[in-house]
Short mmCIF file of C-alpha atoms in Angstrom, two decimals:
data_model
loop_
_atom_site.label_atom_id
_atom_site.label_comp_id
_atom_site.label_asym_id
_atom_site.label_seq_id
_atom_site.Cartn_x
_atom_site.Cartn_y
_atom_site.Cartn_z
CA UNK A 1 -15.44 -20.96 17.70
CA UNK A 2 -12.32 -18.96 17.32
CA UNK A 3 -9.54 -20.40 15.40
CA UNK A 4 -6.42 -21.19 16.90
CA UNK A 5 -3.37 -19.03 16.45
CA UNK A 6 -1.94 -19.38 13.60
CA UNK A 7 1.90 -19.97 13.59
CA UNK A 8 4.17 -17.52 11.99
CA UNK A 9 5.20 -19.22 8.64
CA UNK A 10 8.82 -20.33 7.81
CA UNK A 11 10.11 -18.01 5.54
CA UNK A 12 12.74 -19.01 2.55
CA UNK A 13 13.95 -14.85 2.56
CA UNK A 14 14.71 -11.79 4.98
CA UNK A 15 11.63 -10.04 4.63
CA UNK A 16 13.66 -7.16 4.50
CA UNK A 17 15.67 -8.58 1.69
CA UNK A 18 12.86 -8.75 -0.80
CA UNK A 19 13.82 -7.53 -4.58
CA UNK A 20 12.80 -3.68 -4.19
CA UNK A 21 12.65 -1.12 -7.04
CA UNK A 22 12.09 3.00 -7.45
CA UNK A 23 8.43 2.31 -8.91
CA UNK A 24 9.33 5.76 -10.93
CA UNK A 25 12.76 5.22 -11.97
CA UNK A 26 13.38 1.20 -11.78
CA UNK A 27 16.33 1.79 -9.35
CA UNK A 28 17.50 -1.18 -7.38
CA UNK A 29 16.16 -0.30 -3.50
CA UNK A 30 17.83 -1.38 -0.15
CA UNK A 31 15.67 -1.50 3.06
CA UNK A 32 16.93 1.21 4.23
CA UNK A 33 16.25 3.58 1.82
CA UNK A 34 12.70 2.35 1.74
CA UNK A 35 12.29 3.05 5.55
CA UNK A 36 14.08 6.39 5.47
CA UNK A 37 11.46 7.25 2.16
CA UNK A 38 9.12 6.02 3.96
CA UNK A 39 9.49 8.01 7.57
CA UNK A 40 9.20 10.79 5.59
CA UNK A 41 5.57 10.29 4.54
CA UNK A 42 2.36 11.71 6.18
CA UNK A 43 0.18 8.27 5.21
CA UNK A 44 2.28 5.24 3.56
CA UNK A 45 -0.06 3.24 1.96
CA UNK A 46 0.84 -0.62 2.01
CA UNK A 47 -0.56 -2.67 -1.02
CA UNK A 48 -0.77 -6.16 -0.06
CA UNK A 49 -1.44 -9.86 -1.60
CA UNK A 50 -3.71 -11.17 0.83
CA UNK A 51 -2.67 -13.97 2.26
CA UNK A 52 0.82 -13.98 0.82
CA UNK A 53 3.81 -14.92 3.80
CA UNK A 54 6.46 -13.09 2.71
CA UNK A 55 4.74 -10.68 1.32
CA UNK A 56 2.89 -10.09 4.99
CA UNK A 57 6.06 -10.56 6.55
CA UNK A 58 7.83 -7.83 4.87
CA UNK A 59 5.02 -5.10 5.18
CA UNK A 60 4.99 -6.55 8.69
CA UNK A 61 8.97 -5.45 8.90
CA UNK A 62 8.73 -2.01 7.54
CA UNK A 63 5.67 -1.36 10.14
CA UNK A 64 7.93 -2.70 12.90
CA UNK A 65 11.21 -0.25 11.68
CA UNK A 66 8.94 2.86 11.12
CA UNK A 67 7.97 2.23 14.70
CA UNK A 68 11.11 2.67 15.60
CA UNK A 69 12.38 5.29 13.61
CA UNK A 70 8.89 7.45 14.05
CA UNK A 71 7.35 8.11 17.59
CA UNK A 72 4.05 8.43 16.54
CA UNK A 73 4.00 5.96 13.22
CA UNK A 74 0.02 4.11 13.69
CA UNK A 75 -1.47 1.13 12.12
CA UNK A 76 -4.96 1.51 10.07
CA UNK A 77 -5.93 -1.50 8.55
CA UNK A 78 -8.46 -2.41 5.78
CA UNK A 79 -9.53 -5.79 7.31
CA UNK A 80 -10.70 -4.52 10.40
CA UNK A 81 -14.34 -2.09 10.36
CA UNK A 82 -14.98 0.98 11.96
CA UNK A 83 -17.81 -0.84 14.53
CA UNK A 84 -14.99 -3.25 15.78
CA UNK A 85 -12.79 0.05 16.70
CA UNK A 86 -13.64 -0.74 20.59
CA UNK A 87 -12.63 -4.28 20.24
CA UNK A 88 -9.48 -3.57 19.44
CA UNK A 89 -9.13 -0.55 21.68
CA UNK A 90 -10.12 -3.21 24.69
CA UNK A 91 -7.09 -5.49 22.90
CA UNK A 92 -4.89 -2.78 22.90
CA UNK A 93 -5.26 -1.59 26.64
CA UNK A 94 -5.39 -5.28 27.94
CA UNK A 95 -9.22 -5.26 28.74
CA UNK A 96 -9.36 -8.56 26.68
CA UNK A 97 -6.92 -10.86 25.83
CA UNK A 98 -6.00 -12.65 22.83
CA UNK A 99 -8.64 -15.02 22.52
CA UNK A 100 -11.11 -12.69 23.23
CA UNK A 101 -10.31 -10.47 21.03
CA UNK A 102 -10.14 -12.82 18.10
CA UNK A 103 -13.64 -14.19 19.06
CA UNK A 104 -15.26 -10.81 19.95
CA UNK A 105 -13.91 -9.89 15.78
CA UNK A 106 -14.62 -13.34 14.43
CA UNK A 107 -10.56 -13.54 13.45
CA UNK A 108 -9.89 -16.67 11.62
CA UNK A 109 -6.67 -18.16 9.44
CA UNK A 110 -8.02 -16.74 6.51
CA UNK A 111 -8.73 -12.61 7.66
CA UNK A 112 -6.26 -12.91 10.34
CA UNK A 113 -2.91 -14.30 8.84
CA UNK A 114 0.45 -13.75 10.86
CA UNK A 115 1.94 -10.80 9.45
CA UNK A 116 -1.48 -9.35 10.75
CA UNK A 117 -0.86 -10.54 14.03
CA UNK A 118 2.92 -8.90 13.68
CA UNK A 119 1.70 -5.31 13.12
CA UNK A 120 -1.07 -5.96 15.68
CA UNK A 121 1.34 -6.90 18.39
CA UNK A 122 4.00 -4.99 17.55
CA UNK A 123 1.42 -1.97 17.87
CA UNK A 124 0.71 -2.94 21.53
CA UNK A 125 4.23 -3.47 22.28
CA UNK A 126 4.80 0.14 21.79
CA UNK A 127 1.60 1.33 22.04
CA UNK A 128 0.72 2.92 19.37
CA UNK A 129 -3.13 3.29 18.05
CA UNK A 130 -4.36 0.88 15.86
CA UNK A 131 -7.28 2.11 12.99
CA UNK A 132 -9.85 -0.06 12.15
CA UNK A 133 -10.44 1.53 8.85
CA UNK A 134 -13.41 0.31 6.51
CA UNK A 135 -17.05 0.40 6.36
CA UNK A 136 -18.61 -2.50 8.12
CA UNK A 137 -20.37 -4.84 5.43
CA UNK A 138 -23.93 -4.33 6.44
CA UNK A 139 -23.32 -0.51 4.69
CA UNK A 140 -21.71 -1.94 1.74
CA UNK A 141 -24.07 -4.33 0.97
CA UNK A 142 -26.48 -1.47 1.16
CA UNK A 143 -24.59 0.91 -1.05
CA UNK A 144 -24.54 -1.58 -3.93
CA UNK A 145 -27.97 -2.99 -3.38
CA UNK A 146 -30.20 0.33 -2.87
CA UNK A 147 -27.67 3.29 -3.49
CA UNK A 148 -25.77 5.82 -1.66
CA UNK A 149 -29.67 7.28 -1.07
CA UNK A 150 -30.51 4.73 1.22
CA UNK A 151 -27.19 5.39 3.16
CA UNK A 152 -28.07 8.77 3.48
CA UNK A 153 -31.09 8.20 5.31
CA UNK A 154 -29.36 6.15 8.28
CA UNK A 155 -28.94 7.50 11.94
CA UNK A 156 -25.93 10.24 12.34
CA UNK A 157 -24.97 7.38 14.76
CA UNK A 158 -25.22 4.93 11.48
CA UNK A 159 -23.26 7.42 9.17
CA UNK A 160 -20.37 7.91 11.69
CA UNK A 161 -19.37 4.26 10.63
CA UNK A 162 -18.50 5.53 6.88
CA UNK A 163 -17.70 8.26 4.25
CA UNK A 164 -20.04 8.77 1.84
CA UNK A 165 -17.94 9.53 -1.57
CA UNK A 166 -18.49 12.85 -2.39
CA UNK A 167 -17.30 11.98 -6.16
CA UNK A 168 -16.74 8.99 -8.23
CA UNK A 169 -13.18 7.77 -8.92
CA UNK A 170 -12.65 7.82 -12.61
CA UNK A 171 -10.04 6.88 -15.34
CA UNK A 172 -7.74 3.86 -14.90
CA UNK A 173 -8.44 2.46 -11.96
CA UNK A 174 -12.48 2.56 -12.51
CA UNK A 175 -11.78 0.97 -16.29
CA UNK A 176 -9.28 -1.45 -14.39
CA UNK A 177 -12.31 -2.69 -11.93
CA UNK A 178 -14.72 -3.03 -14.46
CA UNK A 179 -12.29 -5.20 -17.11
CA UNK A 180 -11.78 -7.13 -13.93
CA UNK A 181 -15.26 -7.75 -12.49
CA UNK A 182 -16.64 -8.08 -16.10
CA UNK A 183 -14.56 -11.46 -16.27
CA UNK A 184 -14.37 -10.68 -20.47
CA UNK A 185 -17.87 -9.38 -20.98
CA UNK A 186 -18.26 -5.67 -22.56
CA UNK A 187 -18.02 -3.55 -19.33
CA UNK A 188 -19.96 -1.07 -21.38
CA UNK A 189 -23.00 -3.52 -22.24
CA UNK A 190 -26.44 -2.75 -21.31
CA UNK A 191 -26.78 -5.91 -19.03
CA UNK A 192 -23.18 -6.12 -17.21
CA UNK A 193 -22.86 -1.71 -16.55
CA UNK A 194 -25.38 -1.81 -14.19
CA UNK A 195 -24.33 -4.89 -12.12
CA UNK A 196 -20.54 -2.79 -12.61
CA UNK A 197 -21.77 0.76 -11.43
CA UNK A 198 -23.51 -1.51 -8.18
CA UNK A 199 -20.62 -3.40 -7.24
CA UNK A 200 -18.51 -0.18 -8.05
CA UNK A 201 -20.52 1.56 -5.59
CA UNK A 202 -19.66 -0.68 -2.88
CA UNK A 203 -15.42 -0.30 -3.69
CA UNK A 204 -16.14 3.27 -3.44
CA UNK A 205 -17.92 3.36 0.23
CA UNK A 206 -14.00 0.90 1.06
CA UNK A 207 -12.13 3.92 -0.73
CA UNK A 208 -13.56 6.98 0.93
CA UNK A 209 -14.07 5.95 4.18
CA UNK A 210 -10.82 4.07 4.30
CA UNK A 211 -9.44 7.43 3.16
CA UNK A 212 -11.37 9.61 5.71
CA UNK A 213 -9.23 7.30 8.57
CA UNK A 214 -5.86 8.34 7.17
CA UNK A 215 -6.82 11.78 6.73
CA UNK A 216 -8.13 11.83 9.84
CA UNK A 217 -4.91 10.56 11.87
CA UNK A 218 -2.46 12.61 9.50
CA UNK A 219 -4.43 15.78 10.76
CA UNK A 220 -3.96 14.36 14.48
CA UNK A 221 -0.18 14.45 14.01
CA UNK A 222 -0.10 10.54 14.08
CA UNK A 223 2.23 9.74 11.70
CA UNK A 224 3.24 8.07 9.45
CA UNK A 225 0.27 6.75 9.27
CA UNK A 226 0.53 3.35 7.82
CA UNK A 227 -2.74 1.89 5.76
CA UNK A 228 -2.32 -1.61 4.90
CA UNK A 229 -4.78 -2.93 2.52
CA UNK A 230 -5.07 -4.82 -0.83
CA UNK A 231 -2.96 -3.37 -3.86
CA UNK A 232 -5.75 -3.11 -5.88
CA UNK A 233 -6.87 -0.04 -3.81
CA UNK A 234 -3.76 2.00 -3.80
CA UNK A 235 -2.06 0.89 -7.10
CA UNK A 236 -1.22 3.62 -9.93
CA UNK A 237 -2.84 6.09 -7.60
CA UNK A 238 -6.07 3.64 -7.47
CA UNK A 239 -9.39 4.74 -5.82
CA UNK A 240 -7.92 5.10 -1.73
CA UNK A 241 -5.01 7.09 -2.74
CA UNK A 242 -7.32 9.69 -4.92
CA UNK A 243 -9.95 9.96 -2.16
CA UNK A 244 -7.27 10.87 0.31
CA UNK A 245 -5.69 13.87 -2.17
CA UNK A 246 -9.31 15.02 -2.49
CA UNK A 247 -10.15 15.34 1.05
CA UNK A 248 -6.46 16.84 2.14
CA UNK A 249 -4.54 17.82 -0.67
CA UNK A 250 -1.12 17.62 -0.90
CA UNK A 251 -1.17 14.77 1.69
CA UNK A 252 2.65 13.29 1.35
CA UNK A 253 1.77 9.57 0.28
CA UNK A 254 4.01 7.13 -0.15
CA UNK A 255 2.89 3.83 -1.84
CA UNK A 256 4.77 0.68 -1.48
CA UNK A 257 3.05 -2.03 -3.90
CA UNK A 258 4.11 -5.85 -3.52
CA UNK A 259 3.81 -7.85 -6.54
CA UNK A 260 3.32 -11.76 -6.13
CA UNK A 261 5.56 -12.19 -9.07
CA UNK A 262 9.76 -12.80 -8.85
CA UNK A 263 11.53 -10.12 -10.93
CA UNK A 264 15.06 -8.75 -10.76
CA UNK A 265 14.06 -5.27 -12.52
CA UNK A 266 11.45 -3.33 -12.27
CA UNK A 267 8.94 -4.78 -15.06
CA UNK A 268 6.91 -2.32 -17.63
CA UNK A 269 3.87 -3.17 -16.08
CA UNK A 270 4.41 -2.19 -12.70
CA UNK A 271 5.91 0.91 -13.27
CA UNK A 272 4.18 3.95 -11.57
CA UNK A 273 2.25 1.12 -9.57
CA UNK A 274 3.89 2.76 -6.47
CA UNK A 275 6.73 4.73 -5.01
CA UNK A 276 8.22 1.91 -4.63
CA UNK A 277 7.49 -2.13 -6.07
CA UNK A 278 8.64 -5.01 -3.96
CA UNK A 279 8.32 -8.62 -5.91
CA UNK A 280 7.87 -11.15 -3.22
CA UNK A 281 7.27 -14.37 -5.68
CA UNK A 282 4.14 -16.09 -6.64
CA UNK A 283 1.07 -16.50 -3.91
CA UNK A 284 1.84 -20.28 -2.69
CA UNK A 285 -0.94 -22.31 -3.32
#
């Protein structure tokens, strides 16, 4: 059964008045600035907390105002897969209503909070296309258990649902993913690499084909086109921002990061995390 709609959450802040800084320079941003920045990108790349309200809420805003400053701003979005693009086309004409839709993509509270619903509905509203940008799981699972081989050897029908990489990702965001997933083991150990270069596989087939969407809706004119997806992707040009330079170069990106921290400056750690760094306070429990 589909869950019931979830309420949008009571908010303590403007989500346009979050604490916003240059991610280059540490400069104190107002909304505006970030919009006009931001209008003036080919694919702005969102970098969310999942599950974070204000957080949502704000990325939610600045899809809403690049709406309506750009006639042909879309939505791609990591949390919906390329086999559920009809689903959401039928939402988007009015072939199936709310409740359908949510069943039909097995929505729920947890992968369908309300600053997803915003961009969703503010997309209709002005009817702009909506991307549903990832591999679907059944592929992913594949790529980490058998290989990129056994990918290769699907249907063309099968291989129009993803991007094969056509390189590995390197430097600090693949040494940033393996200190993570190793959980304090040696990354570099002969019995946690393998299990790394697996799983790795599998945040690669996300990247690519999540980066063959954008490029593919910058090249249709659509734009901005505005990814939204988890930080970890897009932060200090991680793995989805390098796959889309490689397959269009000179694509203008524009990152905007949120951190689920409070900060009044920009802090050492987050700088160069994106062109700009919002802090929207810790992820409530």
């Amino acid at each position: 059964a589909c869950a019931a709609p979830t309420a949008q959450p009571t908010l303590e802040l403007d989500p346009r008045a979050v604490a916003a800084f240059d991610g280059h320079t540490g400069e104190r941003l107002e909304w505006g600035a970030i919009v006009a920045r931001a209008s003036n990108a080919e694919a702005v790349l969102i970098g969310e907390n999942h599950g974070h309200p204000l957080g949502l809420a704000s990325a939610a805003a600045l899809f809403e105002d690049l709406v309506a400053a750009q006639p042909r701003a879309t939505l791609a979005m990591e949390f919906f897969e390329r086999d559920e693009q009809s689903r959401l086309d039928d939402w988007l004409a009015g072939l199936s209503d709310d409740a359908t839709f949510e069943a039909r993509t097995q929505r729920s509270a947890g992968n369908y909070p309300p600053g997803h619903r915003a961009m969703l509905q503010t997309a209709k509203a002005e009817d702009r296309a909506v991307y549903a940008a990832n591999a679907p799981r059944p592929y992913v699972r594949l790529a980490r258990s058998q290989g990129y081989e056994a990918l290769a050897q699907l249907t063309p029908e099968q291989q129009r649902l993803f991007l094969l990489p056509p390189r590995m990702v390197d430097g600090r965001y693949r040494e940033s993913f393996d200190a993570f997933m190793a959980g304090g083991a040696d990354p570099k150990s002969d019995k946690v690499k393998p299990r790394l270069d697996s799983v790795f596989r599998s945040q690669s087939l996300w990247d690519w084909t999540m980066a063959d969407c954008v490029v593919d809706a910058v090249r249709g004119a659509q734009t901005p086109l505005v990814l939204v997806v988890g930080r970890f992707h897009v932060d200090h040009e991680g793995g989805t921002v390098q796959a889309i330079e490689h397959l269009r170069p000179g694509t203008r990106t524009f990152v905007v990061s949120y951190v689920n921290q409070a900060s009044d400056k920009l802090q050492d750690d987050d700088k160069q995390r994106g062109d700009v760094v919002l802090y929207c306070g810790p992820q409530p429990e």
